[in-house]
CSV table of C-alpha atoms in Angstrom, one decimal:
chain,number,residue,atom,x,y,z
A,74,UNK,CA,115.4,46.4,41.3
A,75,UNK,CA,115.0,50.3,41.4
A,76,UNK,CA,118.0,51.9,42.8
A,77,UNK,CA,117.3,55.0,45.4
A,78,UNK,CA,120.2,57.8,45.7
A,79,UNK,CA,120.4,58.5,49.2
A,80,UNK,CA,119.9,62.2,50.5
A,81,UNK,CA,123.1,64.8,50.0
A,82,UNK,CA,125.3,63.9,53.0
A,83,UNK,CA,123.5,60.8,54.1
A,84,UNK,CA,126.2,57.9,54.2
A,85,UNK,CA,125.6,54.3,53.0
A,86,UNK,CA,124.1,52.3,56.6
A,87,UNK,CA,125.5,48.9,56.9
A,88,UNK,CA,124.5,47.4,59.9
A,89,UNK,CA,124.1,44.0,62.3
A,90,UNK,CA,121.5,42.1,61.5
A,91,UNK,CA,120.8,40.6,65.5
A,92,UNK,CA,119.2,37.6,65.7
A,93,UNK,CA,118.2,37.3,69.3
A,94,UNK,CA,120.9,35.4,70.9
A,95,UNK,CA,123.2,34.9,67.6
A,96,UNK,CA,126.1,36.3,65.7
A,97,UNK,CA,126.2,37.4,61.9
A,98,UNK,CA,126.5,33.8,60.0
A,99,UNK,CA,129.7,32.9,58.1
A,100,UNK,CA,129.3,34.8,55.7
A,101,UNK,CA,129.1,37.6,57.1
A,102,UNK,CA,131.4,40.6,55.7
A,103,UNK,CA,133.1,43.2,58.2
A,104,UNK,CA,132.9,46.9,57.3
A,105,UNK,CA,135.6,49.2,58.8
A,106,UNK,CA,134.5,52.1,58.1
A,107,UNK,CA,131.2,51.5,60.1
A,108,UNK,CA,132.4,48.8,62.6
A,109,UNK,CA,129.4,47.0,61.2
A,110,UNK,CA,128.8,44.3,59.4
A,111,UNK,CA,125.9,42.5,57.2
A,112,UNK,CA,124.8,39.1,56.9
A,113,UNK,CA,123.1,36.2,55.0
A,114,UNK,CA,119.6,34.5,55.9
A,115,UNK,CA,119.6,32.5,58.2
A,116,UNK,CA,119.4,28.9,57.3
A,117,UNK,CA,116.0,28.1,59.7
A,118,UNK,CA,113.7,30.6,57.5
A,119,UNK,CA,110.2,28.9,57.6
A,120,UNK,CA,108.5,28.7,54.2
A,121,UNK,CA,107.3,31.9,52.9
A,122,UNK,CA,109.0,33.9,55.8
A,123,UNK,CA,111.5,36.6,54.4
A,124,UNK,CA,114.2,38.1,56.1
A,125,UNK,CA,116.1,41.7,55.5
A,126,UNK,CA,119.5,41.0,53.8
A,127,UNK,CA,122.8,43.1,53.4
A,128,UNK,CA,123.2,46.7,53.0
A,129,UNK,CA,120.8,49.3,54.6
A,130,UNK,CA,120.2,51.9,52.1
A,131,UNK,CA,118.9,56.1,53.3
A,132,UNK,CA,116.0,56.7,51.6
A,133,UNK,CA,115.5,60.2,52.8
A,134,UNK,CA,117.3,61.6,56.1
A,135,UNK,CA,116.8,64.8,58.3
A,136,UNK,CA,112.9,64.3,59.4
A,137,UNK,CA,111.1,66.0,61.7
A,138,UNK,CA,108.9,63.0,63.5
A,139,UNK,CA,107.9,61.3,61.0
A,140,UNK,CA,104.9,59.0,61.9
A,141,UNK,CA,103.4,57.3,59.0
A,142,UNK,CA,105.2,56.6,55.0
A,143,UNK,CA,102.8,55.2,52.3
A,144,UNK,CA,103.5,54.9,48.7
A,145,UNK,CA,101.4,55.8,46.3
A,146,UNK,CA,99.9,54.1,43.1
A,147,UNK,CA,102.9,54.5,41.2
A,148,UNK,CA,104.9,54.0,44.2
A,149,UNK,CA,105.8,57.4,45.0
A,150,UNK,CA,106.6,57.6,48.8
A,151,UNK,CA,104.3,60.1,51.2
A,152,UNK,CA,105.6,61.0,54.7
A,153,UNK,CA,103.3,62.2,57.4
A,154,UNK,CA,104.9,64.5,59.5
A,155,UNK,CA,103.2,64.2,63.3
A,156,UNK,CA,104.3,67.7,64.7
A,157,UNK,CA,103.5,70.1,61.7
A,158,UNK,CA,100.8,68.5,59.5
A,159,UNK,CA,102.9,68.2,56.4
A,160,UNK,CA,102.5,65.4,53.9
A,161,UNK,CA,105.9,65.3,52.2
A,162,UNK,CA,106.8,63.5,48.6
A,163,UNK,CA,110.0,61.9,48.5
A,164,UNK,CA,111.9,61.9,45.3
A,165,UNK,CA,114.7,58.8,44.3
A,166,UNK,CA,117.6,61.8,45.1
A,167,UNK,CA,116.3,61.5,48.4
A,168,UNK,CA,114.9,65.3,48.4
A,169,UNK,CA,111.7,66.3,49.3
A,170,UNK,CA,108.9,68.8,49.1
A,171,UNK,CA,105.4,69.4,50.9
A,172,UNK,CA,102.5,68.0,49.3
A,173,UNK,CA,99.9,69.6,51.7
A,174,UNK,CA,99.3,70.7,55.4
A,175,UNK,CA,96.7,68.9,57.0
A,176,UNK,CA,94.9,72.0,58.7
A,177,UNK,CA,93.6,72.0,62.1
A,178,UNK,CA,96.2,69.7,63.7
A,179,UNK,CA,96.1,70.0,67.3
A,180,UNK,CA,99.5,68.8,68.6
A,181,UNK,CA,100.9,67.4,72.0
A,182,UNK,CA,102.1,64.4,73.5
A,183,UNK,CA,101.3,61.5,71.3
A,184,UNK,CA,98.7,63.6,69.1
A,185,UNK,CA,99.3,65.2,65.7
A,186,UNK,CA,99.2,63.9,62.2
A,187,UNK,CA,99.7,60.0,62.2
A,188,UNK,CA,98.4,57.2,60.2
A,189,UNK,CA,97.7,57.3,56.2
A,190,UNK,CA,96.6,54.9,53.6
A,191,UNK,CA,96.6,55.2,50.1
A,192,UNK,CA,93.2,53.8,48.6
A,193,UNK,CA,93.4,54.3,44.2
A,194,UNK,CA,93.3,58.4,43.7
A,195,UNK,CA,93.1,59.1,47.6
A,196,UNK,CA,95.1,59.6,50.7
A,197,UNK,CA,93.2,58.9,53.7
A,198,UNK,CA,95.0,60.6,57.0
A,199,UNK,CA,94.2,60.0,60.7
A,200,UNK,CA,95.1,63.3,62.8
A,201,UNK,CA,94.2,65.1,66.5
A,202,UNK,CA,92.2,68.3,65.9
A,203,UNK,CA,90.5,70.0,67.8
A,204,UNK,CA,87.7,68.6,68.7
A,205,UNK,CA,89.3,65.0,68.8
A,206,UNK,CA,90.7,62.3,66.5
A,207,UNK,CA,89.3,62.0,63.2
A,208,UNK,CA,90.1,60.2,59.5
A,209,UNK,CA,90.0,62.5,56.5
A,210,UNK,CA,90.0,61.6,52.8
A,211,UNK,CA,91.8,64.0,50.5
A,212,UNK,CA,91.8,63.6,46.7
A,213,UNK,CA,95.8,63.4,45.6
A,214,UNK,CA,95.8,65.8,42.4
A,215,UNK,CA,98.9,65.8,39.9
A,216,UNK,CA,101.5,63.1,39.7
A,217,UNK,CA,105.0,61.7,40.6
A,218,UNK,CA,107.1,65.3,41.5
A,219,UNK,CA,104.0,67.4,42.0
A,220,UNK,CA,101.6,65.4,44.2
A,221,UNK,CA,99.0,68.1,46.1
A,222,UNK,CA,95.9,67.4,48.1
A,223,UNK,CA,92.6,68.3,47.0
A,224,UNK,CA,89.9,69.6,49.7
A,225,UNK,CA,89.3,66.8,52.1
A,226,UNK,CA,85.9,65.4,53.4
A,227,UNK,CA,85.3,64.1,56.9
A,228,UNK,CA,85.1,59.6,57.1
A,229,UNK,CA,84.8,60.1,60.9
A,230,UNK,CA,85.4,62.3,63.5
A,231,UNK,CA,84.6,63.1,67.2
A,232,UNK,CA,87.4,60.1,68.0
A,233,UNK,CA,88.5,60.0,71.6
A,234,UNK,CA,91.8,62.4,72.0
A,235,UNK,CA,94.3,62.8,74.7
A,236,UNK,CA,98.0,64.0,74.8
A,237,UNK,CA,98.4,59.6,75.2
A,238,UNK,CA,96.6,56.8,73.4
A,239,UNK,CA,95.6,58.1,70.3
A,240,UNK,CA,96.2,55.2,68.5
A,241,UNK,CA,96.6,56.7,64.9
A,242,UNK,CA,97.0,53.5,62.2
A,243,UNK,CA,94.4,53.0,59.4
A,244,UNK,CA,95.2,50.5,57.1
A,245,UNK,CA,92.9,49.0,54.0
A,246,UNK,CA,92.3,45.1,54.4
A,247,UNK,CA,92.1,42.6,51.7
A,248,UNK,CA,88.1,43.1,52.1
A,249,UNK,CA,88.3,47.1,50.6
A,250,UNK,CA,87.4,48.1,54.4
A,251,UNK,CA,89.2,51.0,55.9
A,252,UNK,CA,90.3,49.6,59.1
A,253,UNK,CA,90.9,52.5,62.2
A,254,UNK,CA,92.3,52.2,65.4
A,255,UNK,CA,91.3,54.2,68.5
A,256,UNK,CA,93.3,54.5,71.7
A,257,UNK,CA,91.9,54.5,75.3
A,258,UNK,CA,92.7,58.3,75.7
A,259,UNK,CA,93.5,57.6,78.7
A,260,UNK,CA,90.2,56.0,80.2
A,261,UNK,CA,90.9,52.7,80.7
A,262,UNK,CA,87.5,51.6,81.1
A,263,UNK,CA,85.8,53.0,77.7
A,264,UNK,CA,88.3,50.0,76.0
A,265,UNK,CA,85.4,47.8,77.4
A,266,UNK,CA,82.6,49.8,76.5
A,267,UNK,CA,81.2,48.6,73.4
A,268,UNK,CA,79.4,52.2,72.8
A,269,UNK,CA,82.3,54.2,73.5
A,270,UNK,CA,84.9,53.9,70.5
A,271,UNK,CA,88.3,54.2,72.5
A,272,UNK,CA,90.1,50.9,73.0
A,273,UNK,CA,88.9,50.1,69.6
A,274,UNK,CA,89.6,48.9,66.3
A,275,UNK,CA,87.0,50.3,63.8
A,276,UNK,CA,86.0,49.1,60.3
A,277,UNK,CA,84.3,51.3,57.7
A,278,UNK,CA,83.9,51.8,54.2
A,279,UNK,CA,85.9,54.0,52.5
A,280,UNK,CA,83.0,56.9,52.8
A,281,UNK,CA,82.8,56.5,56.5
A,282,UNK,CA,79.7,53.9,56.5
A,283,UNK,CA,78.9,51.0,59.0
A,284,UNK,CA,79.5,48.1,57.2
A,285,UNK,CA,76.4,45.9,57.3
A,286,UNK,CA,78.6,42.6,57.9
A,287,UNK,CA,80.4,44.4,61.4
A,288,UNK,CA,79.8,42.2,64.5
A,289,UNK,CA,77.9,44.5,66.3
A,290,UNK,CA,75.2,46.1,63.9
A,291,UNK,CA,75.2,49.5,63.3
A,292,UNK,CA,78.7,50.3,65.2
A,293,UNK,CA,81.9,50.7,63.9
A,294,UNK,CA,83.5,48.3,65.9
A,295,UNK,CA,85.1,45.4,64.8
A,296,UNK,CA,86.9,44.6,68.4
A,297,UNK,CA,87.4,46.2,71.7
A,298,UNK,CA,89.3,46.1,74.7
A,299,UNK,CA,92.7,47.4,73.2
A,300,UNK,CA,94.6,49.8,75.1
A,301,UNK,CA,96.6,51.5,72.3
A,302,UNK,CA,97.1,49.8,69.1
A,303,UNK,CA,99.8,50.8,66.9
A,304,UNK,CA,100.1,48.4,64.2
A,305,UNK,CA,97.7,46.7,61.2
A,306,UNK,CA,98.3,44.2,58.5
A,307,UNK,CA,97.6,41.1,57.3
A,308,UNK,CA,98.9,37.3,55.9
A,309,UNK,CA,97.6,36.2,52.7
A,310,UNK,CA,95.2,34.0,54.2
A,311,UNK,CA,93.0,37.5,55.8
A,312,UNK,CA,94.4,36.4,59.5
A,313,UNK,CA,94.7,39.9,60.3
A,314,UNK,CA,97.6,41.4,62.9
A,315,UNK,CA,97.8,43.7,65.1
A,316,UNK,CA,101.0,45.6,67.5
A,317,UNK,CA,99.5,46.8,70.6
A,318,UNK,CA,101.6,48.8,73.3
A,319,UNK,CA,100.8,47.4,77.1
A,320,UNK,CA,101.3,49.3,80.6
A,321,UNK,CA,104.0,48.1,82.4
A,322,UNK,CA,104.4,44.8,81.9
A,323,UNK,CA,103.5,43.4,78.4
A,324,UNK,CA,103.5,44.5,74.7
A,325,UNK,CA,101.3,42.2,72.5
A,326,UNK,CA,101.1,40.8,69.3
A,327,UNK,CA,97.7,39.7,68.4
A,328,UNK,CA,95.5,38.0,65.9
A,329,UNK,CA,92.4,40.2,65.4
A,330,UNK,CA,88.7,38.7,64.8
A,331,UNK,CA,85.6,40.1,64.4
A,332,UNK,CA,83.8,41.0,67.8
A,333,UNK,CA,86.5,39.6,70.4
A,334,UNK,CA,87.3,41.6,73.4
A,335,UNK,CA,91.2,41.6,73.6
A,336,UNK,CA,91.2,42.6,77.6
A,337,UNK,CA,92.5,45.7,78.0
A,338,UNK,CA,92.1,46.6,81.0
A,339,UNK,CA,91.2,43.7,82.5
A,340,UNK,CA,94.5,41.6,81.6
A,341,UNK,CA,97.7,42.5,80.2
A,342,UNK,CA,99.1,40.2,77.9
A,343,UNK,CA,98.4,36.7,78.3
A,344,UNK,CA,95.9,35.0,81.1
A,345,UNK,CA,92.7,36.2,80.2
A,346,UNK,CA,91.0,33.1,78.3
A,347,UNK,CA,89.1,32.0,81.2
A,348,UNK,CA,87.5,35.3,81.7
A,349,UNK,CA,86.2,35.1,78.2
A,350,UNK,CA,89.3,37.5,76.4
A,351,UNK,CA,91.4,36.6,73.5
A,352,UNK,CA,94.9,35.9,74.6
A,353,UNK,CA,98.2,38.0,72.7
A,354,UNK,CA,99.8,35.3,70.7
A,355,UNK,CA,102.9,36.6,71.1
A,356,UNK,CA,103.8,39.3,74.3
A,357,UNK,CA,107.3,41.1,75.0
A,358,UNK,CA,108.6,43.3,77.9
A,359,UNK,CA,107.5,46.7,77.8
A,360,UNK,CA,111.1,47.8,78.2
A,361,UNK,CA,112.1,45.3,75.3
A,362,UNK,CA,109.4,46.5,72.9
A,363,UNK,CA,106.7,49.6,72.6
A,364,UNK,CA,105.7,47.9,69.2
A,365,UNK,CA,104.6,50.7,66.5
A,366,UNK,CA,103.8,50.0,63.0
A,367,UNK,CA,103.7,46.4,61.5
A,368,UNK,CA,103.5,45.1,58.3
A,369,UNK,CA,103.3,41.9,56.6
A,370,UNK,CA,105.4,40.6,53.8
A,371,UNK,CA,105.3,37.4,51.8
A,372,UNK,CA,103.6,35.7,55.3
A,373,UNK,CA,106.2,37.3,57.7
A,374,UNK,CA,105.3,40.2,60.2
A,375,UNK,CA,108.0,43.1,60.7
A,376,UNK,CA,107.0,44.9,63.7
A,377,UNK,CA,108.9,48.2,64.2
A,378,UNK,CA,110.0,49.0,68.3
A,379,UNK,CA,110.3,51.9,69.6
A,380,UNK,CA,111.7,51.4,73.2
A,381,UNK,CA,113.1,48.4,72.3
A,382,UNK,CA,114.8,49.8,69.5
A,383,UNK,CA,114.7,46.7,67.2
A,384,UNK,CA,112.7,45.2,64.3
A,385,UNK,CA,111.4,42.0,64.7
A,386,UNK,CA,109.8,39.6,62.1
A,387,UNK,CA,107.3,36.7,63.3
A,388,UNK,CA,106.4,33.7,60.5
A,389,UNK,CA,102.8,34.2,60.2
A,390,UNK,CA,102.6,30.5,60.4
A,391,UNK,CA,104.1,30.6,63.6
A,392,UNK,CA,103.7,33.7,65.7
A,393,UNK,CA,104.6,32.5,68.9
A,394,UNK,CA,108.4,33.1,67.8
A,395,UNK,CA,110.6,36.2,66.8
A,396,UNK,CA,113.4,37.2,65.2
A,397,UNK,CA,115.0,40.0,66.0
A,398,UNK,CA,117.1,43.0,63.6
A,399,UNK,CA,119.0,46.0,64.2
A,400,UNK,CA,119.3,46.0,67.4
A,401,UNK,CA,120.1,49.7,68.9
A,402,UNK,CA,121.6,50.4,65.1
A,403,UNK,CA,119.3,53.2,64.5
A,404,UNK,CA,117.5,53.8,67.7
A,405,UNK,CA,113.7,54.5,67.9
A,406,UNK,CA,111.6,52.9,64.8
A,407,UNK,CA,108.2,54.1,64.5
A,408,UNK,CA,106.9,52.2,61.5
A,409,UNK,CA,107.6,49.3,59.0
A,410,UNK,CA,106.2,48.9,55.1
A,411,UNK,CA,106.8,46.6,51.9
A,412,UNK,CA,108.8,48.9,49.8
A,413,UNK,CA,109.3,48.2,46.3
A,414,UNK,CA,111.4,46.0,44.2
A,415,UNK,CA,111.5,43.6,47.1
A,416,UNK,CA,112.7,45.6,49.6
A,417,UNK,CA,111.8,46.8,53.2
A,418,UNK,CA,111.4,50.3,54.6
A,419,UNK,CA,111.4,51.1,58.2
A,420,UNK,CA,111.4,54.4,59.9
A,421,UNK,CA,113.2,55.9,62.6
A,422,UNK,CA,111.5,58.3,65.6
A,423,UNK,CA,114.5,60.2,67.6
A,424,UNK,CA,113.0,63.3,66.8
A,425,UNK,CA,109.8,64.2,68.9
A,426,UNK,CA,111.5,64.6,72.0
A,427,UNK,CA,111.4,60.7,73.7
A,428,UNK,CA,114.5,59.5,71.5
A,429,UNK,CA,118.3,60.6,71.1
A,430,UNK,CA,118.6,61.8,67.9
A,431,UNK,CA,121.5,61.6,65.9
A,432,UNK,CA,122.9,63.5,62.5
A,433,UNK,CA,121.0,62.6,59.8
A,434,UNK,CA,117.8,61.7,62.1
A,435,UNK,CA,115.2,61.3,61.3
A,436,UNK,CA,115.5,58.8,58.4
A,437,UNK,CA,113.4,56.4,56.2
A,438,UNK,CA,115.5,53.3,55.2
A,439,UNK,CA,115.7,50.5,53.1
A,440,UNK,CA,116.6,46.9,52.6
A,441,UNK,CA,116.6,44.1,50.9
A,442,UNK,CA,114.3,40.9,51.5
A,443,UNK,CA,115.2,37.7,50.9
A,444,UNK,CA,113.9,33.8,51.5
């Protein structure tokens, strides 16, 4: 396994591993400098679930709202950087330097520079300008200590904006198809609209095109009636996932298929089967939850929280049930992503002004996974 150094003053994390409702197992190991302590497995893992394991590990520390980390083909880490437009590199010393400013970023509230996704030589970005959301694809030039960003071309633009609801994750699917998604912006009712493209997840190609196999021909949209989705990936088998943040009363986790209307805002969370929606297959208190970025590993969902303040997996073969991690350890955590050697990355978010940020904040951590 590579070995990261952690940033200059950034102290090695060891931390509870919560489940929900239990205790570290027995052989757990206390830590007094830290008042913390890590854990084993647990011994109920399903088969191919994968669980984070012992010592968490600073990647890079003192962020400035971080929003999105993708590595790159030779798994050099990119930041996105929702306030100033910055893409950052990360080095293994934990250092880093600007790759490129994504110009015309139009920031407030929720908006800024968010999602990214790394597709062979290019970095595809998902950012509020000026005249609303929009995906851009910019050519990475040089290599591993001296990344830069060649002149970027439009995949789509014109995306419903607000200061709220932007949505913000792309993600590529196991089908090469650039996967968006849109957030109300506010107007509830445009998440039923099948013309209007907020409330939606979109699929493209990488160039921006309507894929002729979408479920509605000619449109970009692959399902509707999402209020602000937050989270894309999928198990090995293509079921695709996706981390949606409710109103008041519900977060969901849901299973995503071609032309279904999710409910939004019709029904929140579950109850809306008879009316024709697809159902959350998992839902959480708002309060408990606000679920960001998800990714999937080995056939187990991590979803990162940022109200709740905890990452939880879900056994793809089972996602009716939870497990929960961290538990108020690091605060606010915007995102979640396989990192390599078999280990897990997650990211804080203290820093944009909703979170209590803390020295070293914001940071991008690691851990290991084990079965």
């Amino acid at each position: 396994m590579r070995t990261r150094t952690a940033a200059p003053l950034a102290s090695l994390a060891l931390v509870v591993l919560a489940l929900a409702g239990c205790t570290a197992g027995p052989d757990a190991e206390d830590d007094p400098t830290r008042g913390r302590t890590t854990a084993s497995p647990p011994s109920d893992l399903a088969r191919d679930e994968v669980a984070p394991t012992g010592a968490v590990r600073d990647v890079a520390t003192d962020l400035d709202a971080p929003w999105s980390v993708v590595l790159t083909e030779d798994d050099v880490p990119l930041v996105s950087l929702r306030d100033s437009g910055d893409v950052l590199e990360l080095a293994d010393d934990g250092s880093t330097r600007t790759v490129g400013t994504v110009d015309g970023i139009r920031h407030g509230g929720e908006g800024g520079l968010l999602g990214m996704a790394v597709e062979d030589d290019d970095l595809f970005v998902y950012s509020t300008g000026q005249d609303g959301n929009r995906v851009e694809r910019y050519p990475l030039t040089g290599r591993a200590g001296a990344y830069g960003l060649g002149d970027p071309t439009t995949v789509i633009d014109d995306l419903p904006s607000n200061s709220f609801h932007n949505g913000g994750r792309i993600a590529f699917g196991p089908d090469d198809m650039l996967y968006v998604t849109v957030g109300d912006a506010g107007d509830r009712s445009e998440a039923q609209d099948r013309d209007s493209l907020a409330g939606k997840i979109l699929r493209l190609t990488p160039s921006g095109a309507v894929p002729d196999d979408n479920p509605f021909a000619g449109s970009p949209v692959y399902s509707l009636g999402h209020r602000n989705v937050q989270g894309l990936g999928w198990a090995d088998d293509g079921t695709m996932f996706a981390s949606e943040f409710g109103e008041n009363t519900w977060d969901e986790l849901n299973v995503i298929t071609a032309g279904k209307d999710y409910g939004w805002p019709e029904v929140e969370g579950k109850g809306g089967t008879d009316r024709g929606f697809v159902d959350p297959v998992q839902q959480w208190r708002t309060d408990d939850a606000s679920p960001s970025g998800l990714a999937v590993v080995d056939d187990t969902v991590f979803v990162a929280n940022l109200q709740g303040e905890v990452l939880r997996s879900v056994p793809a073969a089972d996602p009716t049930t939870s497990r929960e991690w961290f538990g108020g350890a690091y605060g606010r955590l915007r995102t979640v992503l396989e990192g390599p050697d078999d280990t897990l990355w997650f990211v804080t978010n203290n820093t944009d002004g909703r979170g209590s940020s803390g020295d070293g904040d914001d940071r991008v951590l690691s851990v290991d996974l084990t079965d």
